[in-house]
Amino acid sequence: MSLVQPRTLPGALELLPREQIAFQRLLDTIRATYERFGFLPIETPVMELTEVLLTKEGGETERQVYFAQSTGDREAGREPELALRFDLTVPLARYVAQYEHQLAFPFRRYQIQRVYRGERAQRGRFREFYQCDIDIVGKDELPVRFDAELPAVIYSLFTELGFGGFRIQINNRKLLRGVLAALGIAEGEPQTLVLREVDKLDKRGPEYLRDTLRERFSLGDDIIGRLLAFVGTRSTSYAHARGLLADLERDLAHPLLAQGAAELREVLDRLVDFGVPDSHVCLNFAIARGLDYYTGTVYETILTDHPEIGSVCSGGRYDDLASHYTKSRLPGVGLSIGATRLFWQLRELGLYKDAESTVQVLVALMDESLLGPALQLATRLRAAGIAVEAQLEAAKLAKQLKYADRAGIRFVALLGSDELAKGVVSVKDMQRGTQFEVAADELAATLEVEIAQARAMAGVPRA
RNA sequence: GUGGAUGUAGCUCAGACGGUUAGAGCACCGGAUUGUGAUUCCGGGGGUCGCGGGUUCGAAUCCCGUCUUCCACCCCA
């Protein structure tokens, strides 16, 4: 009998327990931050009806969608009626349209779930991955000031995560389109194509962009020069950002440009109130984002200590989220963190070590005859709310300690005949290599203090 | 979906011109007398050289095909 090689599909991330714990901590921190900013949880099914999911015909998204089908339908040769979601925004649109009359607006939801994309596998590209989305959806209106709240969430979150410096880059699609129009690039398709290239500026560099614009779009050198000067602009502070907007409006005139600039000014003003320091924010006029539904503010965040990772979080404003599902006008602003990629890349850089085990204490079994006392000890610790694993087989102590070491369990409770006679328990701290004795009755309380201390030292956020 | 590269132990790799039983480091397992891990010492298991075919007295090594993975494009978290 030939064995089937055990493997996952390419583009799936599967983790060992201690890595999984580290990943879970990341998700926990994201969740806690989202909740602290008043976002409400929802989940939607992995599969949606095809007609619901694929509201836009053809194109790039459809090529990346996985379809699902019952065996019966497949054998009957019917078209698949189900598809796996490729993001969380489309399901949100459906959700909001469906429950519109039961939801309170502005509706602030967070959603942390996996999505699926049929991509060719590549480093750091996944076919199944977590997105951690927050969106605020308004009814009829959603003032621009909401656009400043999402960066505030991101500022808080990445500060807490502690991956070093980061920069929230902000731009505005109206401003972009206004500038392009003022430079004589026609609205619609031509602007879309130019923006797609502009978006690559930070990755490919100005020379590449200049050549592309000259060859593919046959723009004049004067226009290209002005465009490059514009999209190459970055602000260094809020004051500088306001100055850049003023300069821009003085040099070029267009209604969209003026509107975009006004929106950005509003966002900048509110960011100050939200307590986001301008060391972590910058206007980047090359940020264009997914060219389909964003209409105003767009965001992209990078880790300044690890720029090679690229964008770790992005999003923006859309005018009408659910136009395919309802006649109600539902404008919104949202943003998404690709947690799987973020985790994977930070781990590649060696910034994510395996986490300590969720098991806080291992009760060793020194001798077969001590099974009863050991299990009773474990039970008492659990009753005190401590996560305990008890060894059920007596083995050499060295082996049990090695097990604890590998499993990442910090404390080992030793209850041998000596301890039993004295009414104490020995506790070994695997990390510090220290050991102490404590009266059996006081063990739970002592361990709670030790665990709290260890957690504080490690900077692990409260769950 | 298009183009390019890769493929030797679990991992990272070495194996010049084809020539006898294919190697290293790390990892893994076991041991170094009594109840102490991660360090040290000793020993051990593990490879149809991606797969199929061809050339040859002889192929990990040369040729063809195929699959896989990786990289770029597209798109994006």
Coordinates of C-alpha atoms in Angstrom, one line a residue, chain A:
Chain A
M1 CA 0.0 0.0 0.0
S2 CA 1.5 3.3 -1.0
L3 CA 1.3 6.1 1.4
V4 CA -0.1 9.5 0.5
Q5 CA 2.3 12.3 1.3
P6 CA 0.8 14.4 4.0
R7 CA 0.8 18.0 3.0
T8 CA -1.4 21.1 2.8
L9 CA -2.3 22.9 -0.3
P10 CA 0.3 25.5 -1.3
G11 CA -0.6 28.9 0.1
A12 CA -2.1 27.6 3.4
L13 CA -0.5 28.5 6.6
E14 CA -0.5 25.8 9.3
L15 CA 1.2 26.2 12.6
L16 CA 2.6 24.1 15.4
P17 CA 1.0 24.7 18.8
R18 CA 3.5 27.2 20.1
E19 CA 3.4 29.2 16.9
Q20 CA -0.4 29.0 16.9
I21 CA -0.4 30.4 20.4
A22 CA 1.7 33.3 19.2
F23 CA -0.6 33.9 16.3
Q24 CA -3.6 33.7 18.5
R25 CA -2.1 36.4 20.7
L26 CA -1.8 38.6 17.7
L27 CA -5.5 38.1 16.9
D28 CA -6.4 38.7 20.5
T29 CA -4.6 42.0 20.6
I30 CA -6.3 43.1 17.3
R31 CA -9.7 42.0 18.6
A32 CA -9.3 43.7 22.0
T33 CA -8.2 47.0 20.3
Y34 CA -11.2 46.9 17.9
E35 CA -13.5 46.4 20.8
R36 CA -11.9 49.2 22.8
F37 CA -12.8 51.5 19.9
G38 CA -16.4 50.4 20.0
F39 CA -16.6 48.0 17.1
L40 CA -19.0 45.1 17.2
P41 CA -18.2 41.5 16.2
I42 CA -19.9 39.7 13.3
E43 CA -19.1 36.6 11.4
T44 CA -20.4 35.6 8.0
P45 CA -20.3 32.2 6.2
V46 CA -17.1 31.1 4.4
M47 CA -19.3 30.4 1.4
E48 CA -21.7 32.8 -0.2
L49 CA -24.2 32.3 -3.0
T50 CA -22.4 32.9 -6.3
E51 CA -24.9 35.5 -7.4
V52 CA -24.4 37.4 -4.2
L53 CA -20.6 37.3 -4.2
L54 CA -20.0 38.0 -7.8
T55 CA -21.9 41.2 -8.3
K56 CA -19.2 42.5 -10.7
E57 CA -19.0 40.5 -13.8
G58 CA -15.7 38.9 -14.9
G59 CA -12.5 40.6 -14.2
E60 CA -9.7 39.9 -11.9
T61 CA -11.7 39.0 -8.8
E62 CA -13.7 36.3 -10.6
R63 CA -10.5 34.7 -11.8
Q64 CA -9.4 34.5 -8.1
V65 CA -12.6 33.1 -6.7
Y66 CA -12.9 29.4 -5.6
F67 CA -16.3 27.9 -6.5
A68 CA -18.0 25.3 -4.4
Q69 CA -20.5 22.8 -5.5
S70 CA -22.4 19.8 -4.2
T71 CA -21.5 16.5 -5.8
G72 CA -25.0 16.2 -7.2
D73 CA -24.9 19.6 -8.9
R74 CA -21.5 18.8 -10.3
E75 CA -22.5 15.5 -11.8
A76 CA -25.6 17.2 -13.3
G77 CA -23.2 19.6 -15.0
R78 CA -24.8 22.7 -13.3
E79 CA -22.9 25.9 -12.7
P80 CA -21.6 26.2 -9.1
E81 CA -24.0 28.1 -7.0
L82 CA -21.6 28.7 -4.1
A83 CA -18.3 30.5 -3.9
L84 CA -15.7 31.1 -1.2
R85 CA -15.4 34.7 -0.1
F86 CA -12.3 36.5 -1.3
D87 CA -12.6 39.4 1.2
L88 CA -14.8 40.5 4.1
T89 CA -16.1 43.7 2.5
V90 CA -18.5 42.1 0.0
P91 CA -20.0 39.9 2.7
L92 CA -20.3 43.0 4.9
A93 CA -22.2 44.8 2.1
R94 CA -24.6 41.9 1.8
Y95 CA -24.9 41.7 5.6
V96 CA -25.7 45.4 6.0
A97 CA -28.2 45.4 3.2
Q98 CA -29.9 42.3 4.6
Y99 CA -30.2 43.5 8.2
E100 CA -30.4 47.2 7.5
H101 CA -33.5 47.6 9.6
Q102 CA -32.2 45.8 12.6
L103 CA -28.8 47.5 12.8
A104 CA -28.0 50.8 14.5
F105 CA -26.2 53.3 12.3
P106 CA -23.5 54.3 11.9
F107 CA -22.8 50.6 12.1
R108 CA -19.4 49.8 13.4
R109 CA -18.4 46.2 12.9
Y110 CA -15.2 44.2 13.2
Q111 CA -14.7 40.8 11.6
I112 CA -11.7 38.5 11.9
Q113 CA -12.1 35.5 9.6
R114 CA -10.4 33.7 6.8
V115 CA -10.8 34.5 3.2
Y116 CA -9.8 32.6 0.0
R117 CA -8.0 33.7 -3.1
G118 CA -7.0 31.5 -6.0
E119 CA -3.5 33.0 -6.5
R120 CA -0.4 31.4 -7.7
A121 CA 1.5 30.7 -4.5
Q122 CA 4.4 32.9 -3.7
R123 CA 6.4 33.9 -0.6
G124 CA 4.1 35.6 1.8
R125 CA 1.1 35.2 -0.5
F126 CA -1.6 32.9 0.7
R127 CA -4.6 31.3 -0.8
E128 CA -6.2 31.0 2.7
F129 CA -5.6 33.9 5.1
Y130 CA -7.0 35.9 7.9
Q131 CA -8.3 39.4 7.4
C132 CA -9.1 41.6 10.4
D133 CA -11.5 44.2 9.2
I134 CA -13.1 47.2 10.7
D135 CA -15.7 49.3 8.9
I136 CA -18.0 52.1 9.8
V137 CA -21.1 52.2 7.6
G138 CA -23.4 55.1 7.6
K139 CA -27.0 55.5 6.5
D140 CA -27.2 58.1 3.7
E141 CA -24.3 60.1 5.1
L142 CA -21.1 59.4 6.9
P143 CA -19.1 62.6 7.7
V144 CA -15.4 62.7 6.8
R145 CA -14.4 62.9 10.4
F146 CA -15.0 59.1 10.6
D147 CA -12.1 58.7 8.2
A148 CA -9.8 59.9 11.0
E149 CA -11.0 57.3 13.5
L150 CA -9.6 54.3 11.6
P151 CA -6.0 55.6 11.7
A152 CA -6.5 56.2 15.4
V153 CA -7.3 52.5 15.8
I154 CA -4.3 51.6 13.8
Y155 CA -2.1 53.9 15.8
S156 CA -3.2 52.4 19.1
L157 CA -3.0 48.8 17.8
F158 CA 0.5 49.0 16.3
T159 CA 1.8 50.9 19.3
E160 CA 0.6 48.0 21.5
L161 CA 1.9 45.3 19.2
G162 CA 5.4 46.8 19.4
F163 CA 6.9 45.9 16.0
G164 CA 8.8 49.1 16.1
G165 CA 8.1 52.2 14.1
F166 CA 5.2 52.4 11.7
R167 CA 3.7 55.1 9.4
I168 CA 0.1 55.5 8.4
Q169 CA 0.1 56.8 4.9
I170 CA -2.9 58.7 3.8
N171 CA -4.2 60.0 0.5
N172 CA -7.4 60.9 -1.2
R173 CA -8.8 59.6 -4.4
K174 CA -10.7 62.8 -5.2
L175 CA -7.6 64.8 -4.8
L176 CA -5.7 62.3 -7.1
R177 CA -8.4 62.4 -9.8
G178 CA -8.6 66.2 -9.5
V179 CA -4.8 66.6 -10.0
L180 CA -4.8 64.2 -13.0
A181 CA -7.8 66.0 -14.6
A182 CA -6.1 69.3 -14.0
L183 CA -3.0 67.9 -15.8
G184 CA -5.2 66.9 -18.7
I185 CA -5.5 63.2 -18.2
A186 CA -9.1 62.2 -19.0
E187 CA -11.4 60.9 -16.4
G188 CA -12.4 57.2 -16.4
E189 CA -10.1 54.6 -18.0
P190 CA -7.1 56.8 -18.7
Q191 CA -6.9 58.0 -15.1
T192 CA -7.5 54.5 -13.7
L193 CA -4.6 53.1 -15.8
V194 CA -2.3 56.0 -14.8
L195 CA -3.2 55.6 -11.1
R196 CA -2.4 51.9 -11.3
E197 CA 1.1 52.7 -12.3
V198 CA 1.4 55.6 -9.8
D199 CA 0.5 53.1 -7.0
K200 CA 3.7 51.2 -7.8
L201 CA 5.9 54.3 -7.3
D202 CA 7.3 53.3 -3.9
K203 CA 8.0 49.8 -5.1
R204 CA 9.5 50.4 -8.5
G205 CA 10.9 53.9 -8.1
P206 CA 10.5 57.1 -10.0
E207 CA 12.5 56.1 -13.1
Y208 CA 10.4 53.1 -13.8
L209 CA 7.2 55.3 -13.4
R210 CA 8.7 58.0 -15.7
D211 CA 9.5 55.4 -18.4
T212 CA 6.1 53.7 -18.1
L213 CA 4.2 57.0 -18.3
R214 CA 6.2 58.0 -21.4
E215 CA 6.0 54.7 -23.2
R216 CA 2.6 53.4 -22.3
F217 CA 0.7 56.6 -22.0
S218 CA 2.6 58.8 -24.3
L219 CA 2.4 61.8 -21.9
G220 CA 4.5 64.8 -22.6
D221 CA 7.6 65.4 -20.5
D222 CA 6.2 68.5 -18.9
I223 CA 3.1 66.6 -17.7
I224 CA 5.2 63.7 -16.5
G225 CA 7.5 66.0 -14.6
R226 CA 4.6 67.7 -12.8
L227 CA 2.9 64.4 -12.1
L228 CA 6.1 62.8 -10.7
A229 CA 6.7 65.8 -8.6
F230 CA 3.2 65.6 -7.2
V231 CA 3.0 61.8 -6.5
G232 CA 6.6 61.9 -5.1
T233 CA 5.4 64.3 -2.3
R234 CA 5.4 63.1 1.3
S235 CA 4.5 65.1 4.3
T236 CA 6.6 65.1 7.4
S237 CA 4.2 66.7 9.9
Y238 CA 0.6 67.9 10.1
A239 CA 1.8 71.5 9.5
H240 CA 3.8 70.4 6.5
A241 CA 0.8 68.4 5.2
R242 CA -1.4 71.4 5.3
G243 CA 1.2 73.5 3.6
L244 CA 1.4 70.9 0.8
L245 CA -2.3 71.0 0.3
A246 CA -2.3 74.7 0.1
D247 CA 0.6 74.7 -2.4
L248 CA -1.3 72.2 -4.5
E249 CA -4.4 74.2 -4.7
R250 CA -2.5 77.3 -5.6
D251 CA -0.7 75.5 -8.5
L252 CA -3.6 73.5 -9.9
A253 CA -7.3 74.2 -10.0
H254 CA -10.0 71.6 -10.2
P255 CA -13.2 71.1 -8.2
L256 CA -12.3 67.5 -7.3
L257 CA -8.9 68.5 -6.2
A258 CA -10.4 71.2 -3.9
Q259 CA -12.9 68.7 -2.4
G260 CA -10.2 66.1 -1.8
A261 CA -7.9 68.6 -0.2
A262 CA -10.8 69.8 2.1
E263 CA -11.4 66.2 3.1
L264 CA -7.8 65.6 3.9
R265 CA -7.6 68.8 5.9
E266 CA -10.6 67.6 7.9
V267 CA -9.0 64.2 8.5
L268 CA -5.7 65.9 9.6
D269 CA -7.6 68.1 12.1
R270 CA -9.4 65.2 13.6
L271 CA -6.3 63.0 13.8
V272 CA -4.9 65.6 16.2
D273 CA -8.0 65.3 18.4
F274 CA -7.8 61.5 18.3
G275 CA -4.3 61.8 19.7
V276 CA -2.4 60.4 16.7
P277 CA 1.0 62.1 16.7
D278 CA 2.2 63.3 13.3
S279 CA 5.4 61.2 13.7
H280 CA 3.3 58.3 12.6
V281 CA 1.2 59.8 9.8
C282 CA 2.2 61.1 6.4
L283 CA 0.4 62.2 3.3
N284 CA 1.7 60.0 0.4
F285 CA 0.2 61.1 -2.9
A286 CA 1.3 57.9 -4.6
I287 CA -1.1 55.8 -2.6
A288 CA -4.0 54.9 -4.9
R289 CA -5.3 51.5 -3.7
G290 CA -7.7 49.1 -5.3
L291 CA -9.2 51.0 -8.0
D292 CA -12.7 49.7 -7.9
Y293 CA -14.6 51.0 -4.9
Y294 CA -12.6 53.5 -3.0
T295 CA -13.8 57.0 -3.6
G296 CA -12.1 59.3 -1.0
T297 CA -9.6 58.8 1.8
V298 CA -7.3 55.8 1.3
Y299 CA -4.8 54.4 3.8
E300 CA -1.8 52.2 3.8
T301 CA 0.4 51.4 6.8
I302 CA 4.0 50.3 6.7
L303 CA 6.4 49.2 9.4
T304 CA 9.3 51.7 9.1
D305 CA 11.8 49.3 10.7
H306 CA 10.8 46.6 8.2
P307 CA 9.8 48.4 5.0
E308 CA 10.4 45.3 2.9
I309 CA 7.2 43.8 4.3
G310 CA 5.3 46.5 2.4
S311 CA 1.8 47.4 3.4
V312 CA 0.5 45.7 6.6
C313 CA -2.9 47.3 6.7
S314 CA -4.9 49.2 4.2
G315 CA -8.3 50.5 3.4
G316 CA -10.3 53.6 2.6
R317 CA -13.6 55.3 2.0
Y318 CA -16.3 54.1 -0.3
D319 CA -19.4 56.1 -1.3
D320 CA -21.9 53.4 -1.7
L321 CA -21.1 50.0 -0.2
A322 CA -24.2 48.0 -0.9
S323 CA -25.5 49.4 -4.1
H324 CA -25.8 45.9 -5.6
Y325 CA -28.1 44.8 -2.8
T326 CA -30.2 47.7 -1.8
K327 CA -31.4 51.1 -3.0
S328 CA -30.4 52.6 0.4
R329 CA -27.3 54.6 0.2
L330 CA -24.7 53.2 2.6
P331 CA -21.4 55.0 2.5
G332 CA -18.6 53.7 4.7
V333 CA -15.0 53.7 5.5
G334 CA -13.0 50.6 6.4
L335 CA -9.7 49.0 6.7
S336 CA -8.2 45.5 6.8
I337 CA -5.1 43.9 8.3
G338 CA -3.8 40.7 6.7
A339 CA -2.9 38.9 9.9
T340 CA -1.6 35.8 8.2
R341 CA 0.8 37.6 6.1
L342 CA 1.8 40.0 8.9
F343 CA 2.5 37.1 11.2
W344 CA 4.3 35.0 8.6
Q345 CA 6.6 37.9 7.6
L346 CA 7.4 38.9 11.1
R347 CA 8.2 35.3 11.8
E348 CA 10.5 35.1 8.8
L349 CA 12.3 38.1 10.1
G350 CA 12.8 36.3 13.4
L351 CA 10.6 38.8 15.3
Y352 CA 8.1 36.2 16.4
K353 CA 9.4 33.6 18.7
D354 CA 7.3 30.6 19.7
A355 CA 5.0 31.6 22.5
E356 CA 5.0 30.1 25.9
S357 CA 2.5 27.3 26.3
T358 CA -1.0 28.0 27.3
V359 CA -0.3 25.4 29.9
Q360 CA 0.9 27.4 32.9
V361 CA 2.0 24.6 35.2
L362 CA 3.0 21.0 34.6
V363 CA 2.5 18.7 37.6
A364 CA 5.2 16.1 37.4
L365 CA 4.7 12.5 38.4
M366 CA 7.7 11.4 40.4
D367 CA 6.6 7.9 41.1
E368 CA 3.7 5.6 40.1
S369 CA 2.6 5.5 43.8
L370 CA 2.1 9.3 43.8
L371 CA -0.4 9.4 41.0
G372 CA -3.3 10.1 43.4
P373 CA -1.7 13.1 45.3
A374 CA -0.4 14.5 41.9
L375 CA -3.8 14.5 40.3
Q376 CA -5.4 15.9 43.4
L377 CA -2.9 18.7 43.3
A378 CA -3.6 19.4 39.7
T379 CA -7.3 19.5 40.5
R380 CA -6.8 22.1 43.2
L381 CA -4.7 24.3 40.9
R382 CA -7.4 24.1 38.2
A383 CA -10.1 25.1 40.7
A384 CA -8.0 28.2 41.3
G385 CA -8.1 29.0 37.6
I386 CA -4.7 27.9 36.6
A387 CA -4.1 26.0 33.4
V388 CA -2.6 22.7 34.4
E389 CA -1.3 19.6 32.7
A390 CA -0.6 16.6 34.9
Q391 CA 1.8 13.9 33.9
L392 CA -0.1 10.6 33.9
E393 CA 2.9 8.4 33.4
A394 CA 5.9 8.2 35.7
A395 CA 9.1 8.7 33.8
K396 CA 12.6 9.9 34.7
L397 CA 12.4 13.4 36.0
A398 CA 14.9 14.5 33.4
K399 CA 12.5 13.4 30.7
Q400 CA 9.6 15.2 32.3
L401 CA 11.5 18.4 32.6
K402 CA 12.6 18.1 29.0
Y403 CA 9.0 17.7 28.0
A404 CA 8.1 20.9 29.9
D405 CA 11.0 22.7 28.3
R406 CA 10.0 21.7 24.8
A407 CA 6.4 22.4 25.3
G408 CA 7.2 25.8 26.6
I409 CA 5.6 25.3 30.0
R410 CA 7.2 27.7 32.5
F411 CA 6.5 26.1 35.9
V412 CA 6.8 22.5 37.0
A413 CA 5.3 21.4 40.3
L414 CA 7.2 18.6 41.9
L415 CA 5.5 16.5 44.4
G416 CA 7.7 13.6 45.5
S417 CA 7.8 11.6 48.6
D418 CA 10.0 14.1 50.4
E419 CA 7.6 17.0 49.6
L420 CA 4.6 14.9 50.6
A421 CA 6.1 14.1 53.9
K422 CA 6.8 17.8 54.6
G423 CA 3.5 19.0 53.2
V424 CA 5.2 21.1 50.6
V425 CA 5.5 21.3 46.8
S426 CA 8.7 22.1 44.9
V427 CA 8.2 24.5 42.1
K428 CA 10.7 24.8 39.3
D429 CA 10.8 27.9 37.1
M430 CA 12.1 26.5 33.8
Q431 CA 12.9 29.9 32.4
R432 CA 14.9 31.2 35.2
G433 CA 16.2 27.8 36.2
T434 CA 15.3 28.5 39.9
Q435 CA 13.4 26.3 42.3
F436 CA 11.7 26.8 45.6
E437 CA 9.5 25.0 48.0
V438 CA 6.1 26.3 49.1
A439 CA 3.5 24.9 51.5
A440 CA 1.0 22.8 49.5
D441 CA -1.9 24.9 50.8
E442 CA -0.3 28.1 49.5
L443 CA 0.7 26.7 46.1
A444 CA -2.2 28.1 44.1
A445 CA -1.8 31.6 45.5
T446 CA 1.9 31.6 45.0
L447 CA 1.7 30.4 41.4
E448 CA -0.9 33.0 40.6
V449 CA 1.6 35.7 41.8
E450 CA 4.4 34.1 39.8
I451 CA 2.3 33.8 36.7
A452 CA 1.2 37.4 36.9
Q453 CA 4.7 38.5 37.3
A454 CA 6.0 36.4 34.4
R455 CA 3.2 37.8 32.2
A456 CA 4.0 41.4 33.2
M457 CA 7.7 40.9 32.5
A458 CA 6.9 39.4 29.1
G459 CA 4.6 42.3 28.3
V460 CA 1.8 39.9 27.3
P461 CA -1.5 41.8 27.0
R462 CA -4.4 40.6 29.2
A463 CA -6.7 38.4 27.2

